[in-house]
Amino acid sequence: MSFPLKKSLFAILASCVLLLAACGTNKEDAGNKENGTEAKKVLNVGTEATFAPFEFMDKGEITGFDIDLLSAAAEEAGYELKIENTGWDAMLAGLQGKQLDIGMSGITIKEDRLKTYDFSVPYFESTSMIAFNKDVKINSAEDLKGKKIGVQNGTTGQYSAEDIVGKNSSDISKYETAALMFQALQSKNVDAVVTDIAVALEYVKNNPDNGVQTVGDKQFDAEYYGFAFQKGSELTDEFDTALNKLFENGKYEEIYKKWFNEEPNLKSLQEAANLYK
Ligand code: ARG
């Protein structure tokens, strides 16, 4: 190889190295959330947005308590969110397949789910509730026996119903979304649905003319919502820190009051946090 060629090859190589190095720093800068001038990292969030007041569509926008809370936490942690109405099953699959960073859907923290996903600290206390057509007689969970029951597939409402009437009961119809479950109730394809308390109450509030009543039962355990992350994700700790900040600085309380018109019980959330961590 003649000397000038060697020299120019060296020059090319050297500029490649410089170019790569430059690319490297650019990338780092873009992902650097300490640096306020650079774009924040965008996290992909999946949800099932037929679950008012936690997540629902309003004039084409996904809105609700969960959206306000997760957005405040993301702001605190220095991230931007891209929220998509993926549906329940696709949300969970997306977390497992690592296409999604966060599952936001009033998701109950459960031991078996903790094997597959990480969860944030608990941010809402819930329990199952029965919503039923007023022409059927239901005074307690036991009265679900012999009734046609609708649930959202793969949710704690399904498990609560199964605890009463049996896991393989043909009286349980499973729907893909909370909206389809309520539609089945409205069109009397089922006598009752079992869902989360705040969602049952919100449905009745928003549909006062549908003749739907609600009843709870001590048999239904307390459950706690958490945001779900990929197993082993570093985001879990970052969002826990952010959420704890919101519990302390009054922001959580503000968001809670906006959606539920009452004071949150922060102490019970605190106690629940010790159950899962
Ligand atoms: N909390 C219940 C569960 O985790 C139901 C959640 C359903 N959420 C929804 N957005 N449809 O099983």
Short mmCIF file of C-alpha atoms and ligand atoms in Angstrom, two decimals:
data_model
loop_
_atom_site.label_atom_id
_atom_site.label_comp_id
_atom_site.label_asym_id
_atom_site.label_seq_id
_atom_site.Cartn_x
_atom_site.Cartn_y
_atom_site.Cartn_z
CA MET A 1 0.00 0.00 0.00
CA SER A 2 1.41 3.40 -0.97
CA PHE A 3 1.93 5.91 1.73
CA PRO A 4 -0.71 8.56 0.67
CA LEU A 5 -3.42 5.86 0.52
CA LYS A 6 -2.49 4.70 4.00
CA LYS A 7 -2.71 8.25 5.17
CA SER A 8 -6.14 8.86 3.71
CA LEU A 9 -7.40 5.51 5.05
CA PHE A 10 -6.24 6.61 8.44
CA ALA A 11 -8.05 9.91 7.99
CA ILE A 12 -11.28 8.11 7.07
CA LEU A 13 -11.00 5.75 10.01
CA ALA A 14 -10.27 8.61 12.34
CA SER A 15 -13.30 10.57 11.20
CA CYS A 16 -15.45 7.46 11.58
CA VAL A 17 -14.32 7.15 15.16
CA LEU A 18 -15.04 10.83 15.75
CA LEU A 19 -18.46 10.46 14.13
CA LEU A 20 -19.34 7.45 16.27
CA ALA A 21 -18.18 9.24 19.37
CA ALA A 22 -20.30 12.22 18.43
CA CYS A 23 -23.33 9.96 17.90
CA GLY A 24 -22.71 8.44 21.29
CA THR A 25 -22.72 11.73 23.14
CA ASN A 26 -25.81 12.93 21.31
CA LYS A 27 -27.72 9.86 22.34
CA GLU A 28 -26.59 10.24 25.90
CA ASP A 29 -27.69 13.84 25.95
CA ALA A 30 -31.12 12.97 24.59
CA GLY A 31 -31.60 10.43 27.33
CA ASN A 32 -30.15 12.60 30.05
CA LYS A 33 -33.08 13.67 32.19
CA GLU A 34 -30.93 15.89 34.41
CA ASN A 35 -30.44 18.10 31.39
CA GLY A 36 -33.58 20.20 31.22
CA THR A 37 -32.85 21.52 27.74
CA GLU A 38 -32.81 18.10 26.09
CA ALA A 39 -35.90 16.05 25.21
CA LYS A 40 -37.06 13.78 28.01
CA LYS A 41 -37.15 10.05 27.52
CA VAL A 42 -40.58 8.88 26.37
CA LEU A 43 -42.10 5.87 28.11
CA ASN A 44 -44.73 3.74 26.40
CA VAL A 45 -47.79 3.22 28.56
CA GLY A 46 -50.61 0.75 27.85
CA THR A 47 -54.11 0.94 29.30
CA GLU A 48 -57.67 -0.37 28.99
CA ALA A 49 -59.56 2.91 28.87
CA THR A 50 -63.14 1.87 29.63
CA PHE A 51 -62.65 1.90 33.39
CA ALA A 52 -63.99 5.24 34.64
CA PRO A 53 -63.02 7.08 36.75
CA PHE A 54 -59.51 5.57 36.48
CA GLU A 55 -59.09 5.59 32.69
CA PHE A 56 -61.68 6.34 30.06
CA MET A 57 -62.15 8.15 26.76
CA ASP A 58 -63.47 11.71 26.84
CA LYS A 59 -63.82 13.48 23.48
CA GLY A 60 -61.18 11.23 21.96
CA GLU A 61 -58.72 11.73 24.83
CA ILE A 62 -57.66 9.17 27.42
CA THR A 63 -58.37 10.72 30.80
CA GLY A 64 -58.93 9.75 34.45
CA PHE A 65 -57.41 9.51 37.91
CA ASP A 66 -54.67 7.12 36.79
CA ILE A 67 -53.63 9.42 33.94
CA ASP A 68 -53.37 12.45 36.24
CA LEU A 69 -51.43 10.50 38.86
CA LEU A 70 -49.03 8.74 36.50
CA SER A 71 -48.43 11.98 34.58
CA ALA A 72 -47.55 13.79 37.82
CA ALA A 73 -45.21 10.94 38.79
CA ALA A 74 -43.58 10.97 35.35
CA GLU A 75 -43.06 14.71 35.58
CA GLU A 76 -41.45 14.22 38.99
CA ALA A 77 -39.21 11.43 37.67
CA GLY A 78 -38.29 13.34 34.51
CA TYR A 79 -40.05 11.29 31.85
CA GLU A 80 -42.61 11.89 29.17
CA LEU A 81 -45.47 9.45 28.59
CA LYS A 82 -46.97 8.09 25.41
CA ILE A 83 -50.26 6.59 26.55
CA GLU A 84 -52.05 4.12 24.30
CA ASN A 85 -55.41 2.43 24.72
CA THR A 86 -54.04 -1.03 24.03
CA GLY A 87 -56.69 -3.04 25.89
CA TRP A 88 -56.10 -5.21 28.96
CA ASP A 89 -54.56 -8.35 27.46
CA ALA A 90 -52.31 -6.45 25.04
CA MET A 91 -51.17 -4.22 27.88
CA LEU A 92 -50.03 -7.22 29.93
CA ALA A 93 -48.49 -8.94 26.89
CA GLY A 94 -46.74 -5.69 25.94
CA LEU A 95 -45.10 -5.48 29.36
CA GLN A 96 -43.97 -9.08 29.16
CA GLY A 97 -42.75 -8.66 25.58
CA LYS A 98 -41.02 -5.41 26.60
CA GLN A 99 -42.81 -3.26 24.01
CA LEU A 100 -44.42 -1.31 26.85
CA ASP A 101 -42.74 0.33 29.83
CA ILE A 102 -45.76 0.83 32.07
CA GLY A 103 -49.19 -0.74 32.56
CA MET A 104 -51.71 1.78 33.91
CA SER A 105 -55.17 0.33 34.39
CA GLY A 106 -56.30 0.24 37.99
CA ILE A 107 -54.25 -2.95 38.14
CA THR A 108 -54.51 -4.81 41.44
CA ILE A 109 -51.18 -5.82 42.95
CA LYS A 110 -51.37 -9.61 43.39
CA GLU A 111 -48.80 -12.17 44.46
CA ASP A 112 -49.11 -14.14 41.22
CA ARG A 113 -48.85 -10.99 39.10
CA LEU A 114 -45.70 -10.00 41.01
CA LYS A 115 -44.03 -13.07 39.52
CA THR A 116 -44.40 -11.60 36.03
CA TYR A 117 -44.38 -7.84 36.59
CA ASP A 118 -42.98 -5.29 38.98
CA PHE A 119 -45.46 -3.01 40.71
CA SER A 120 -45.19 0.48 42.11
CA VAL A 121 -46.19 1.22 45.68
CA PRO A 122 -49.99 0.92 46.15
CA TYR A 123 -51.82 4.08 45.10
CA PHE A 124 -55.50 3.18 45.57
CA GLU A 125 -57.46 0.90 47.85
CA SER A 126 -60.27 -1.06 46.23
CA THR A 127 -62.46 -4.12 46.64
CA SER A 128 -64.95 -6.01 44.47
CA MET A 129 -68.53 -4.84 44.17
CA ILE A 130 -71.63 -6.34 42.57
CA ALA A 131 -73.69 -4.20 40.19
CA PHE A 132 -77.02 -5.80 39.28
CA ASN A 133 -80.25 -5.17 37.43
CA LYS A 134 -82.82 -4.05 39.96
CA ASP A 135 -85.36 -6.69 38.93
CA VAL A 136 -83.08 -9.45 40.26
CA LYS A 137 -82.71 -9.92 44.00
CA ILE A 138 -79.15 -9.66 45.21
CA ASN A 139 -78.37 -8.69 48.80
CA SER A 140 -74.95 -10.31 49.18
CA ALA A 141 -72.28 -12.22 47.31
CA GLU A 142 -74.00 -15.53 48.15
CA ASP A 143 -76.99 -14.39 46.08
CA LEU A 144 -74.79 -14.53 42.97
CA LYS A 145 -75.33 -18.30 43.02
CA GLY A 146 -77.66 -19.27 40.20
CA LYS A 147 -77.43 -15.82 38.59
CA LYS A 148 -75.85 -14.97 35.27
CA ILE A 149 -72.69 -13.04 36.05
CA GLY A 150 -70.54 -10.84 33.81
CA VAL A 151 -66.89 -10.03 34.53
CA GLN A 152 -63.97 -8.49 32.71
CA ASN A 153 -61.71 -11.35 31.66
CA GLY A 154 -58.58 -11.83 33.75
CA THR A 155 -59.49 -9.31 36.43
CA THR A 156 -60.06 -9.58 40.16
CA GLY A 157 -63.82 -9.22 39.53
CA GLN A 158 -63.64 -12.57 37.75
CA TYR A 159 -61.73 -14.15 40.65
CA SER A 160 -64.22 -12.76 43.21
CA ALA A 161 -67.14 -14.20 41.22
CA GLU A 162 -65.35 -17.54 40.88
CA ASP A 163 -64.82 -17.67 44.64
CA ILE A 164 -68.61 -17.68 45.03
CA VAL A 165 -69.90 -19.79 42.13
CA GLY A 166 -66.84 -21.86 41.22
CA LYS A 167 -63.97 -21.44 38.80
CA ASN A 168 -65.50 -23.27 35.88
CA SER A 169 -69.05 -22.10 36.34
CA SER A 170 -70.87 -21.65 33.05
CA ASP A 171 -72.85 -18.87 34.74
CA ILE A 172 -69.85 -16.57 34.39
CA SER A 173 -69.46 -14.69 31.10
CA LYS A 174 -66.10 -13.05 30.51
CA TYR A 175 -65.76 -9.83 28.52
CA GLU A 176 -62.66 -8.29 27.08
CA THR A 177 -63.28 -4.78 28.40
CA ALA A 178 -65.13 -3.24 31.30
CA ALA A 179 -67.37 -1.44 28.77
CA LEU A 180 -68.49 -4.72 27.15
CA MET A 181 -69.21 -6.14 30.60
CA PHE A 182 -71.47 -3.18 31.46
CA GLN A 183 -73.14 -3.40 28.05
CA ALA A 184 -74.04 -7.02 28.80
CA LEU A 185 -75.59 -5.87 32.07
CA GLN A 186 -77.54 -3.12 30.36
CA SER A 187 -78.87 -5.41 27.65
CA LYS A 188 -79.72 -8.00 30.37
CA ASN A 189 -77.47 -10.68 28.93
CA VAL A 190 -76.29 -11.01 32.53
CA ASP A 191 -78.08 -10.35 35.84
CA ALA A 192 -75.06 -8.90 37.60
CA VAL A 193 -71.44 -7.94 37.10
CA VAL A 194 -68.58 -8.11 39.57
CA THR A 195 -66.11 -5.28 39.20
CA ASP A 196 -64.10 -2.76 41.23
CA ILE A 197 -66.05 -0.66 43.73
CA ALA A 198 -65.25 2.80 42.38
CA VAL A 199 -66.00 1.69 38.83
CA ALA A 200 -69.36 0.18 39.80
CA LEU A 201 -70.32 3.36 41.67
CA GLU A 202 -69.18 5.57 38.78
CA TYR A 203 -71.28 3.53 36.33
CA VAL A 204 -74.40 3.99 38.43
CA LYS A 205 -73.67 7.69 38.84
CA ASN A 206 -73.23 8.16 35.08
CA ASN A 207 -76.20 5.97 34.14
CA PRO A 208 -78.89 6.79 36.69
CA ASP A 209 -81.70 5.62 34.39
CA ASN A 210 -80.38 2.11 33.74
CA GLY A 211 -81.96 0.60 36.85
CA VAL A 212 -78.66 -0.75 38.15
CA GLN A 213 -78.00 -1.15 41.87
CA THR A 214 -74.83 -2.03 43.75
CA VAL A 215 -73.98 -4.13 46.78
CA GLY A 216 -70.66 -4.99 48.39
CA ASP A 217 -69.72 -7.90 50.61
CA LYS A 218 -67.24 -8.41 53.44
CA GLN A 219 -66.22 -11.62 51.64
CA PHE A 220 -64.50 -9.48 49.03
CA ASP A 221 -60.96 -8.69 50.17
CA ALA A 222 -59.30 -5.29 50.13
CA GLU A 223 -57.04 -4.88 47.10
CA TYR A 224 -54.58 -2.20 46.06
CA TYR A 225 -53.77 -0.72 42.68
CA GLY A 226 -50.22 -0.28 41.47
CA PHE A 227 -48.65 0.76 38.19
CA ALA A 228 -47.07 -2.26 36.51
CA PHE A 229 -43.55 -2.35 35.06
CA GLN A 230 -41.43 -4.93 33.27
CA LYS A 231 -39.97 -7.46 35.67
CA GLY A 232 -36.66 -6.07 36.94
CA SER A 233 -37.25 -2.60 35.49
CA GLU A 234 -35.25 0.26 36.97
CA LEU A 235 -38.31 2.46 36.49
CA THR A 236 -40.09 0.81 39.41
CA ASP A 237 -37.85 2.46 42.01
CA GLU A 238 -37.81 5.76 40.18
CA PHE A 239 -41.60 5.89 40.08
CA ASP A 240 -41.88 4.77 43.70
CA THR A 241 -39.69 7.68 44.71
CA ALA A 242 -41.84 10.00 42.58
CA LEU A 243 -45.13 8.63 43.97
CA ASN A 244 -43.90 8.90 47.55
CA LYS A 245 -43.03 12.51 46.83
CA LEU A 246 -46.59 13.10 45.56
CA PHE A 247 -48.02 11.48 48.71
CA GLU A 248 -45.94 13.88 50.80
CA ASN A 249 -46.26 17.14 48.90
CA GLY A 250 -50.06 17.20 48.63
CA LYS A 251 -50.19 16.54 44.88
CA TYR A 252 -51.68 13.04 45.32
CA GLU A 253 -54.30 14.46 47.64
CA GLU A 254 -55.17 17.15 45.09
CA ILE A 255 -55.60 14.61 42.27
CA TYR A 256 -57.56 12.26 44.54
CA LYS A 257 -59.96 15.01 45.59
CA LYS A 258 -60.48 16.07 41.99
CA TRP A 259 -61.75 12.60 41.05
CA PHE A 260 -63.32 11.31 44.26
CA ASN A 261 -64.42 14.45 46.07
CA GLU A 262 -63.03 13.24 49.36
CA GLU A 263 -59.80 12.94 51.31
CA PRO A 264 -57.59 9.94 50.53
CA ASN A 265 -56.63 7.54 53.31
CA LEU A 266 -52.87 7.81 53.02
CA LYS A 267 -52.29 5.76 56.15
CA SER A 268 -53.96 2.67 54.74
CA LEU A 269 -51.89 3.00 51.54
CA GLN A 270 -48.78 3.27 53.65
CA GLU A 271 -49.70 0.10 55.53
CA ALA A 272 -50.44 -1.70 52.28
CA ALA A 273 -47.02 -0.70 50.94
CA ASN A 274 -45.47 -2.90 53.62
CA LEU A 275 -47.50 -5.90 52.39
CA TYR A 276 -45.81 -6.04 49.01
CA LYS A 277 -42.32 -4.64 49.44
N1 ARG B 1 -58.42 -4.06 39.52
C1 ARG B 1 -58.83 -5.14 38.68
C2 ARG B 1 -57.67 -6.05 38.36
O1 ARG B 1 -56.55 -5.64 38.41
C3 ARG B 1 -59.51 -4.68 37.41
C4 ARG B 1 -58.73 -3.74 36.58
C5 ARG B 1 -59.39 -3.50 35.24
N2 ARG B 1 -58.86 -2.35 34.62
C6 ARG B 1 -59.30 -1.80 33.46
N3 ARG B 1 -58.76 -0.70 33.06
N4 ARG B 1 -60.23 -2.38 32.78
O2 ARG B 1 -57.84 -7.19 38.04
#
